[in-house]
XYZ file of N, CA, C and O in Angstrom:
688
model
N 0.851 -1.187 0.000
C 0.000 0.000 0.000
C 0.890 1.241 0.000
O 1.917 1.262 0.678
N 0.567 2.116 -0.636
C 1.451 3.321 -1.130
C 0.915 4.413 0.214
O -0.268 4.436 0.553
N 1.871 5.197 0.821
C 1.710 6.267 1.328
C 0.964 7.455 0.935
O 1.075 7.549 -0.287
N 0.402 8.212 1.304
C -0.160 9.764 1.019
C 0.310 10.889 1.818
O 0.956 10.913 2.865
N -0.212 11.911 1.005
C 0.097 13.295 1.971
C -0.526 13.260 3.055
O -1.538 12.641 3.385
N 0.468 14.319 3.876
C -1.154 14.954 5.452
C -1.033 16.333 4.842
O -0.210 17.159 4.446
N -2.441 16.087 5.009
C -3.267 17.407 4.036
C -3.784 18.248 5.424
O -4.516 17.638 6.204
N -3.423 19.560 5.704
C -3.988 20.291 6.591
C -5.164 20.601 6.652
O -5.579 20.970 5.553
N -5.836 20.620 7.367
C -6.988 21.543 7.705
C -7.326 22.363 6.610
O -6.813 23.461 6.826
N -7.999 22.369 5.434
C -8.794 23.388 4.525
C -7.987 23.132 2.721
O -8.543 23.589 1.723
N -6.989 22.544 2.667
C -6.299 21.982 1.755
C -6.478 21.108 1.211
O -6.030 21.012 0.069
N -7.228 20.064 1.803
C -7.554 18.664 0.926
C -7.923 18.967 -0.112
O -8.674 19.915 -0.339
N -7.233 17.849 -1.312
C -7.793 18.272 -2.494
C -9.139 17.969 -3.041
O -9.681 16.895 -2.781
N -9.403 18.389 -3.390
C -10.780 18.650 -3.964
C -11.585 19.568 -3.599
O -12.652 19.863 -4.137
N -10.939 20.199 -2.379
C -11.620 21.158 -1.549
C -11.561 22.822 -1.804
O -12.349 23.722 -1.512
N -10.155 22.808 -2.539
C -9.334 24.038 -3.408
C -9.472 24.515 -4.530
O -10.254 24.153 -5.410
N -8.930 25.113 -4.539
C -9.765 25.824 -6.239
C -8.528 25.593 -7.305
O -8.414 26.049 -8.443
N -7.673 24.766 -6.591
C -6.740 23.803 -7.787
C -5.615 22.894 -7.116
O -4.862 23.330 -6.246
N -5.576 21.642 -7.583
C -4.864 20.453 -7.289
C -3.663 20.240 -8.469
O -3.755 20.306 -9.695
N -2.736 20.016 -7.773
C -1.706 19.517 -8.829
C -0.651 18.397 -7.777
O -0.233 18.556 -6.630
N -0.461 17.151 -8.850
C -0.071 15.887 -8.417
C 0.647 15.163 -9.739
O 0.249 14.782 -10.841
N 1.729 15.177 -9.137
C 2.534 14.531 -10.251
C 3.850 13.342 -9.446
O 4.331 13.363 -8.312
N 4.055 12.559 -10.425
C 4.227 11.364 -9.463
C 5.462 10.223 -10.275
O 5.041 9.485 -11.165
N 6.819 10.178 -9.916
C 7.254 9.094 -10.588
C 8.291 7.933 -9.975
O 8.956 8.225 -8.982
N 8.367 7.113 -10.353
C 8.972 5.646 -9.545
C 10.202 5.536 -10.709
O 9.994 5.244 -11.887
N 11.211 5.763 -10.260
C 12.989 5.085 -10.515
C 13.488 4.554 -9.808
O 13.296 4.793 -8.616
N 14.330 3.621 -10.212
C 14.634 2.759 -10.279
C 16.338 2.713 -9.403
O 16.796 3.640 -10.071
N 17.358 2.383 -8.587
C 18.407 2.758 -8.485
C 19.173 4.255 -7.703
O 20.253 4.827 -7.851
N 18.199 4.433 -7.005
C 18.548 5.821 -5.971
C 17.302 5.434 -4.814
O 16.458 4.590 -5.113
N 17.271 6.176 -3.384
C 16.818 5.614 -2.507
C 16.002 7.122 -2.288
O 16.099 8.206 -2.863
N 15.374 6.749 -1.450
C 14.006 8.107 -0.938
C 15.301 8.751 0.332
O 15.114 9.934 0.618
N 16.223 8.237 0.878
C 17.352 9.607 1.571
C 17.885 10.279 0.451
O 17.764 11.497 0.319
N 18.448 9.583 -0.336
C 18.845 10.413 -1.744
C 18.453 11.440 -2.159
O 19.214 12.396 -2.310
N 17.155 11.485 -2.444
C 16.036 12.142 -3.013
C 15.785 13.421 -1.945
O 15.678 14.613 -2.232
N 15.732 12.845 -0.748
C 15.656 13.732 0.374
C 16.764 14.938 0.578
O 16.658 16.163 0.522
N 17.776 14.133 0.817
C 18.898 15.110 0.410
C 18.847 16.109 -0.569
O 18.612 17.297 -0.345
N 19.052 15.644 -1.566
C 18.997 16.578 -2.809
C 17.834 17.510 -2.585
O 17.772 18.729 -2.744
N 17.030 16.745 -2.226
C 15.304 18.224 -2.404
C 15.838 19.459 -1.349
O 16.096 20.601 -1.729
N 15.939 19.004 -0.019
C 16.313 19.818 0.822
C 16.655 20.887 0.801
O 16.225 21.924 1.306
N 17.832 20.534 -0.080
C 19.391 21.605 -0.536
C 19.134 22.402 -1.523
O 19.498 21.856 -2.564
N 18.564 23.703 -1.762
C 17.972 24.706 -2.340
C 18.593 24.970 -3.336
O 18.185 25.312 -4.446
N 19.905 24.770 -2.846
C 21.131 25.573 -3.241
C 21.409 25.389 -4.762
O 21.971 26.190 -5.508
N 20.806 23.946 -5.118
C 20.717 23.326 -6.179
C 19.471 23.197 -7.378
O 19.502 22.757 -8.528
N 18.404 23.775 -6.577
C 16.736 23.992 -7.346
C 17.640 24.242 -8.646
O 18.265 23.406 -9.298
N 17.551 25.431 -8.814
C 17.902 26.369 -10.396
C 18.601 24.949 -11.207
O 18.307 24.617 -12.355
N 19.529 24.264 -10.358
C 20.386 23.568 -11.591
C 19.419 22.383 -12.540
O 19.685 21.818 -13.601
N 17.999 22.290 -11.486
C 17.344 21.093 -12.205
C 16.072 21.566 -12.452
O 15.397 20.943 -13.271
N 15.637 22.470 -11.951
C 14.132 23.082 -11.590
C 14.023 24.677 -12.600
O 14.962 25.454 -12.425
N 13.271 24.972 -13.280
C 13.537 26.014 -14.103
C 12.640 27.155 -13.833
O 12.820 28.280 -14.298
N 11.614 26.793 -13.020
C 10.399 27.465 -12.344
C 11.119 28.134 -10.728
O 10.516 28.892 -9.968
N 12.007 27.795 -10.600
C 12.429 28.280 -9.013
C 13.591 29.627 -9.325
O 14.130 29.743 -10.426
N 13.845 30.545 -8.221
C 14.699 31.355 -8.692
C 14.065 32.302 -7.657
O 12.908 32.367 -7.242
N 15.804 33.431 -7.194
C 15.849 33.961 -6.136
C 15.403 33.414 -4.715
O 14.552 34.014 -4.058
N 15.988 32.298 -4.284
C 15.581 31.644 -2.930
C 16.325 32.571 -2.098
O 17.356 33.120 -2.487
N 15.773 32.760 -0.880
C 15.917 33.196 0.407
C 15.581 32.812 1.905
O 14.609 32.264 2.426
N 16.618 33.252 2.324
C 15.827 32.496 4.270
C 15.730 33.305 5.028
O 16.499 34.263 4.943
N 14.973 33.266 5.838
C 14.660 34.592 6.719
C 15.653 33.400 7.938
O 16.869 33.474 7.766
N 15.290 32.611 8.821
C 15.618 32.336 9.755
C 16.493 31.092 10.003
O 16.485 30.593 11.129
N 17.359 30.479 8.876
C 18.296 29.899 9.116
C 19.245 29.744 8.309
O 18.858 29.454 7.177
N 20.723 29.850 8.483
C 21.599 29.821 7.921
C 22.090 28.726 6.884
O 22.242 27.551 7.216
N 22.336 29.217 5.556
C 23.025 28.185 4.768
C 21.804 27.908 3.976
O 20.942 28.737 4.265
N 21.290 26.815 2.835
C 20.850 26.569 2.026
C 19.941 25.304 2.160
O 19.350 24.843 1.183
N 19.874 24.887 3.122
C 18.825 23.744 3.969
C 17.744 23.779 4.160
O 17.421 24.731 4.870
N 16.494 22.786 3.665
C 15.604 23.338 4.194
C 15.141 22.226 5.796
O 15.393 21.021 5.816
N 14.553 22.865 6.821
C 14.228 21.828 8.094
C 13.386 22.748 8.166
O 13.058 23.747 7.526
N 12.847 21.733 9.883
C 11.837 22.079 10.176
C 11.347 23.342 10.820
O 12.039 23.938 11.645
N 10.223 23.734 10.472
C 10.049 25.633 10.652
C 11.036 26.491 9.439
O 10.556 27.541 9.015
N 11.640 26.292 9.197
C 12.335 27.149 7.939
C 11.407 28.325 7.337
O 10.276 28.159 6.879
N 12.089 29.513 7.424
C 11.301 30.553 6.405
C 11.474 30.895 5.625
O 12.112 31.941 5.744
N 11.159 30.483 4.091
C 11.794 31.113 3.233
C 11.496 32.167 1.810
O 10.268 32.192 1.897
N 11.763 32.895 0.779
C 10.894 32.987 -0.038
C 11.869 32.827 -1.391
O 13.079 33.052 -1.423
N 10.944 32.336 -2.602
C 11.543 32.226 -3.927
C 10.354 32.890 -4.889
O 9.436 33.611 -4.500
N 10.626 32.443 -6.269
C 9.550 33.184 -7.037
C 9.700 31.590 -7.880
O 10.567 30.716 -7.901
N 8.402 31.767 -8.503
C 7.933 30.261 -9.666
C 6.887 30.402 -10.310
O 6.027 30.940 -9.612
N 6.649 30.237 -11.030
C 5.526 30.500 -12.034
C 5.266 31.851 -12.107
O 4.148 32.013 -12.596
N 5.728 32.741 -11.875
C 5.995 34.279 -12.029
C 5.738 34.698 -10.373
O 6.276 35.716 -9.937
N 5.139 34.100 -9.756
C 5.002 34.205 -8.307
C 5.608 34.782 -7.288
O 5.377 33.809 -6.569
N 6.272 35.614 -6.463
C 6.935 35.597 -5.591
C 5.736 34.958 -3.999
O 4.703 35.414 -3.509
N 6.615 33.727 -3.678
C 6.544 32.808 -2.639
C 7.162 33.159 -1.699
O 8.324 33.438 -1.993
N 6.892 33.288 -0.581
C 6.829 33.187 0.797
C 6.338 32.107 1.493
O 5.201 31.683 1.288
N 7.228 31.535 2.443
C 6.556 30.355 2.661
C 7.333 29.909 4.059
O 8.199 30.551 4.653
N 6.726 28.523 4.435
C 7.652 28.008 5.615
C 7.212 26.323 6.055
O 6.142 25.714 6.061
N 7.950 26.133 6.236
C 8.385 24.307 6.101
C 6.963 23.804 7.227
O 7.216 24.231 8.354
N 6.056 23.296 7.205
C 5.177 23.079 8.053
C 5.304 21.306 8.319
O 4.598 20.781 9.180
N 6.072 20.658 7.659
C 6.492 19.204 7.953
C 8.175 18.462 7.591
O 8.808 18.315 6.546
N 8.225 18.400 7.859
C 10.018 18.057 7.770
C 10.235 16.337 8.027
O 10.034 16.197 9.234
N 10.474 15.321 7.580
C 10.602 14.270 8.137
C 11.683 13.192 7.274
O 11.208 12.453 6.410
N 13.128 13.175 7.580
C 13.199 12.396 7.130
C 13.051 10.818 6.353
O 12.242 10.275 7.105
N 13.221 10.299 5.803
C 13.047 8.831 5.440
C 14.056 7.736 6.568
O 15.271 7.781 6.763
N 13.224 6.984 7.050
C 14.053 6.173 7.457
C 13.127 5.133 8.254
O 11.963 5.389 8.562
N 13.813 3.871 8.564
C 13.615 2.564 9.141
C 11.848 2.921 8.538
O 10.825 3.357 9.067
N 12.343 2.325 6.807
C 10.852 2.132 5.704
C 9.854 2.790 6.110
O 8.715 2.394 5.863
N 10.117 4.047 6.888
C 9.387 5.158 6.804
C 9.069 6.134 5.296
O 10.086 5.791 4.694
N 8.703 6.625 4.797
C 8.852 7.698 4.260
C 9.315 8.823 4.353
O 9.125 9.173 5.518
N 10.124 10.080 3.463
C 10.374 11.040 3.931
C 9.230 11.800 3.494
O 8.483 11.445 2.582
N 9.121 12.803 4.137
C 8.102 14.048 3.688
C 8.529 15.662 4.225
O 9.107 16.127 5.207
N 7.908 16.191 3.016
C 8.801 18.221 3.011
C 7.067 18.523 3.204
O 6.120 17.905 2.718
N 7.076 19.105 3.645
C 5.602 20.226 2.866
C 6.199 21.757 3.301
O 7.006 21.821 4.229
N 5.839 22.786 2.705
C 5.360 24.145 2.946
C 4.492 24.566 2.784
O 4.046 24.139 1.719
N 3.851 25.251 3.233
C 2.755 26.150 3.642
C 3.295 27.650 2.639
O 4.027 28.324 3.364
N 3.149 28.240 1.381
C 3.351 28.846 0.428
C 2.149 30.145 0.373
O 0.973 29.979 0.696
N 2.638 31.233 -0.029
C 1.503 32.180 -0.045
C 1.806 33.520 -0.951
O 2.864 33.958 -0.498
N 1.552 34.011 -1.568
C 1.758 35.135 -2.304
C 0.946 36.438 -1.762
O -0.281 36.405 -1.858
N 1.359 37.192 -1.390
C 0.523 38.484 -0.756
C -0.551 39.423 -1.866
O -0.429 39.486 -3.089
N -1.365 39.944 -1.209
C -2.055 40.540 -2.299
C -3.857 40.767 -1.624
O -4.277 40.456 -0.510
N -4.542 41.355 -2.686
C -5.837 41.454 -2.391
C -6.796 40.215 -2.908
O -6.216 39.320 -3.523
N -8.177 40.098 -2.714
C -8.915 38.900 -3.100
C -7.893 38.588 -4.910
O -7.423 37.563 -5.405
N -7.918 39.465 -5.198
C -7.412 38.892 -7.124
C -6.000 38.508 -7.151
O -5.393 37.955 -8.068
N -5.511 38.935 -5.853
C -3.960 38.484 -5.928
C -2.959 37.388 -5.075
O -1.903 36.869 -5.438
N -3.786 37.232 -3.681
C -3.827 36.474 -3.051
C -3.760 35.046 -3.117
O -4.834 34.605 -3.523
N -2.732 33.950 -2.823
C -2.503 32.552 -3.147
C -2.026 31.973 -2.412
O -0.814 32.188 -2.378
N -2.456 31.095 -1.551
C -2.446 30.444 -0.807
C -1.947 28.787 -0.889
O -2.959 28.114 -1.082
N -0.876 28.026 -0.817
C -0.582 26.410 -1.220
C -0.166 26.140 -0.183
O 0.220 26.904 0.703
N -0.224 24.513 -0.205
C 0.427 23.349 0.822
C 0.950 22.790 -0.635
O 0.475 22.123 -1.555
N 2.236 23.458 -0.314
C 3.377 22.023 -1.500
C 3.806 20.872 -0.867
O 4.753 21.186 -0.145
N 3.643 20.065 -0.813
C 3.995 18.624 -0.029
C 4.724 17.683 -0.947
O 4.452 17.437 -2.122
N 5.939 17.079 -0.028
C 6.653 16.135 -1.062
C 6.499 14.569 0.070
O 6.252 14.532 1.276
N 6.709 13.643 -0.719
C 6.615 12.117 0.070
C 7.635 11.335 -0.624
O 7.246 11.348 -1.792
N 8.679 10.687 -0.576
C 9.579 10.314 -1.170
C 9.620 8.589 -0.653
O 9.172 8.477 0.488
N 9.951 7.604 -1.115
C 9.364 6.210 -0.823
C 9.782 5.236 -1.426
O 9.540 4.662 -2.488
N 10.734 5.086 -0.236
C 11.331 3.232 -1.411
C 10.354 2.186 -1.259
O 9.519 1.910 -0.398
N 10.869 1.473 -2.827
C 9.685 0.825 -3.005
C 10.850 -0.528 -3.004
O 12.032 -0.448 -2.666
N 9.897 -2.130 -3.632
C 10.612 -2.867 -3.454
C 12.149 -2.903 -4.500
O 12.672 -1.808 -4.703
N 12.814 -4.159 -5.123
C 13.564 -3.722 -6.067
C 14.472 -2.913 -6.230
O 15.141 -3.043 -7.255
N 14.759 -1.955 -5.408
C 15.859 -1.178 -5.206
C 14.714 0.678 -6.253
O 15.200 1.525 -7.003
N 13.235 0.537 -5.749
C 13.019 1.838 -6.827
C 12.722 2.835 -5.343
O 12.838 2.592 -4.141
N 12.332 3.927 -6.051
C 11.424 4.774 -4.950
C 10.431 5.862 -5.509
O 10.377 6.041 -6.726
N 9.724 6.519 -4.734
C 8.729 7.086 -5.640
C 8.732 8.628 -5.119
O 8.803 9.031 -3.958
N 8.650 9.251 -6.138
C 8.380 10.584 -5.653
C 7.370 11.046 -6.179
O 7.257 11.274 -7.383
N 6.590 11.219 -5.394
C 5.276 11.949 -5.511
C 5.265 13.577 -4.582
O 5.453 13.705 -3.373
N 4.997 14.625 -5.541
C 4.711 16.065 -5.218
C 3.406 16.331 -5.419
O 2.959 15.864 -6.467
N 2.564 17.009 -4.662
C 1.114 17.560 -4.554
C 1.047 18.958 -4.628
O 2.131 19.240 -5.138
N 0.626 19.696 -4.493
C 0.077 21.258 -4.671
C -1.507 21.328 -4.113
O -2.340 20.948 -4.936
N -1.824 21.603 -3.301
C -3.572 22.371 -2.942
C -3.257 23.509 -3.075
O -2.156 23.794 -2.605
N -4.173 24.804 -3.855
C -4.048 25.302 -4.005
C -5.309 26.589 -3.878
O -6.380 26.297 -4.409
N -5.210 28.017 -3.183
C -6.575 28.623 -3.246
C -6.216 30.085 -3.047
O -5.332 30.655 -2.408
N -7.428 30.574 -3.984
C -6.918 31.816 -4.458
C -6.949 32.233 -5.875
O -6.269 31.555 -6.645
N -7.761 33.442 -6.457
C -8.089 33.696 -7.512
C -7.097 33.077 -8.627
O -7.258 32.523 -9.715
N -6.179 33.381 -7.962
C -4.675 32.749 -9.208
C -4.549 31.782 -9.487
O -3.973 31.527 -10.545
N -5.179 30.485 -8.411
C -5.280 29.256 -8.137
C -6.551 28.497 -9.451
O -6.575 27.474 -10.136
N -7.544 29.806 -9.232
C -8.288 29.483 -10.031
C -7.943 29.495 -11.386
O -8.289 28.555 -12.102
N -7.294 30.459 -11.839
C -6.987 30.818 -12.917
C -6.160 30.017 -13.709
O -6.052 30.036 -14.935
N -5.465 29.163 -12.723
C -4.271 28.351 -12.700
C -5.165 26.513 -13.296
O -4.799 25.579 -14.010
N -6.155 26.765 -12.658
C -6.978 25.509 -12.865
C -7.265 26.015 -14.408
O -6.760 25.226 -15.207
N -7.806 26.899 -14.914
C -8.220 27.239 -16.349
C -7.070 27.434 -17.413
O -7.125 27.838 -18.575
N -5.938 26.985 -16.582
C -4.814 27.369 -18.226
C -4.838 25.999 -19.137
O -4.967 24.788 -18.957
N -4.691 26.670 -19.930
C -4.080 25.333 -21.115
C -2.658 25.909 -21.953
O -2.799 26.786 -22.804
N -1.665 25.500 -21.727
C -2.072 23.828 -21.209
C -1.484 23.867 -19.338
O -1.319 24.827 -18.586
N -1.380 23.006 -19.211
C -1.932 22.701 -17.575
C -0.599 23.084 -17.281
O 0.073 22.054 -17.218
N 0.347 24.458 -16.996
C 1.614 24.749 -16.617
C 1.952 24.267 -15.340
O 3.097 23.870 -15.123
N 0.974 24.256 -14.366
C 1.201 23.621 -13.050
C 1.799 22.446 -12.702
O 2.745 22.163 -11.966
N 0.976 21.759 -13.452
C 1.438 19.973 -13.535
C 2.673 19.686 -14.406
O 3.582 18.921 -14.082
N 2.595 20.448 -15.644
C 3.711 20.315 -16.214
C 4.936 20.765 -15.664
O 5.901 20.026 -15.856
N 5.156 22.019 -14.894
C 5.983 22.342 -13.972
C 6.643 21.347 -13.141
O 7.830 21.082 -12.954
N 5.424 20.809 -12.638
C 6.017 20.047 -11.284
C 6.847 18.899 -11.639
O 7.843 18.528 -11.019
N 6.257 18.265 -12.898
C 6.662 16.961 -13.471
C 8.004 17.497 -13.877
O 8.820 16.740 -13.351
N 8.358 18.013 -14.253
C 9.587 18.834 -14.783
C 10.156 18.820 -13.503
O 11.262 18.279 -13.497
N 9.671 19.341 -12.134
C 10.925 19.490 -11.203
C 11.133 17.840 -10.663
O 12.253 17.381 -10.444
N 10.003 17.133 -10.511
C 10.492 15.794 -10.130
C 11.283 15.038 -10.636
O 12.049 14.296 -10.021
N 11.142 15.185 -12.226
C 12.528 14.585 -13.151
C 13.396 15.142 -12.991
O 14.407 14.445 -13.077
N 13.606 16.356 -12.733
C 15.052 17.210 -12.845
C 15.679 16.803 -11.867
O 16.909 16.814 -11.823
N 14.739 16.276 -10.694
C 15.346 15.871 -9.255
C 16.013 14.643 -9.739
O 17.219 14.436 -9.878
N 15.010 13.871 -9.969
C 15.620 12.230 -9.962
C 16.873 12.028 -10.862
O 17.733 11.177 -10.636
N 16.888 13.050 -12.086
C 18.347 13.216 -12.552
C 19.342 13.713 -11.876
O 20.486 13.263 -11.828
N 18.964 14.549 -11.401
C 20.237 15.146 -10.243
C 20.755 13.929 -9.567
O 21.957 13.664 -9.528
N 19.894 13.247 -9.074
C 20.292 12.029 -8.047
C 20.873 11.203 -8.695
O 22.010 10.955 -8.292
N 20.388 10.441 -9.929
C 20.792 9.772 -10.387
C 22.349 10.182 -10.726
O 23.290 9.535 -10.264
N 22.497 11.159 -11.456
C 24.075 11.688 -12.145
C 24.776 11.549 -10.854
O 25.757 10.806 -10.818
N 24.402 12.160 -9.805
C 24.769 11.829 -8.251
C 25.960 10.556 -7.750
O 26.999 10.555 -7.090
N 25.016 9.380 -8.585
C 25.099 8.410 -8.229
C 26.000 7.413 -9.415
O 26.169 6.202 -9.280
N 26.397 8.053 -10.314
C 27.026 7.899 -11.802
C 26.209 6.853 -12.550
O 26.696 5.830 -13.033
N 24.732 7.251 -12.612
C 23.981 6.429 -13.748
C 22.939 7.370 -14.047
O 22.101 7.110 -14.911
């Protein structure tokens, strides 16, 4: 049985005025791997093409843990945000990131996300990374009406960029 997100209080999807879930299983790198690499900010830009100008308000160096404050910009966005789950992977646990994400503004500008990551070895030597998005807020909406679907395509884009990072990581 496959793991899921913990969805906060008012975030569950279906409940938002946009969901995005993108999801893939390789083969030959482990869910600490994966963990590692996501963490480390420092590295978004080299695989992630939607991220840019990261910042921390309250801890030093390029890490992300638990409580972390930080802000970047993505999808033209400037994000503000802060780590609301932190958990490494270990003893066939899962790891899991989420932030709590928000863009400032009035009702038309205002955006509100739970980005959540779950990372998960599977049998075989694979693991899975699955990223979510709840999302709410006029932009959110708006975001549900694009074509083509930049959200999802985004994300799928940063999960591969990850699992390559890891992989090259790992010299395969």
């Amino acid at each position: 049985m496959l793991n899921e997100i913990n969805w906060p209080e008012g975030y569950l999807p279906g409940t938002t005025d946009n969901f995005a879930s993108n999801e893939i299983i390789v083969q030959g790198i482990t869910a600490q791997d994966v963990f590692e690499n996501l963490i480390d900010t420092s590295i978004w830009t080299s695989y992630y093409k939607n991220a840019a100008d990261i910042e921390f308000y309250n801890t030093k160096g390029t890490k992300l843990a638990a409580d972390t404050r930080f802000k970047f910009k993505t999808f033209g966005f400037p994000i503000e945000a802060e780590v609301v789950e932190f958990e490494a992977p270990s003893n066939g646990k899962p790891g899991r990131l989420a932030w709590h994400g928000w863009a400032e503004g009035d009702a038309d500008h205002r955006l509100d996300v739970i980005h959540a990551w779950l990372l998960e070895d599977l049998p075989e030597n694979r693991v899975r990374i699955l990223t979510q998005e709840s999302q709410k807020g006029k932009p959110a909406k708006d975001l549900f009406n694009t074509e083509p679907d930049i959200m999802n395509q985004g994300h799928q884009d940063w999960i591969k960029g990850l699992a390559r990072t890891v992989l090259a990581s790992k010299g395969k």
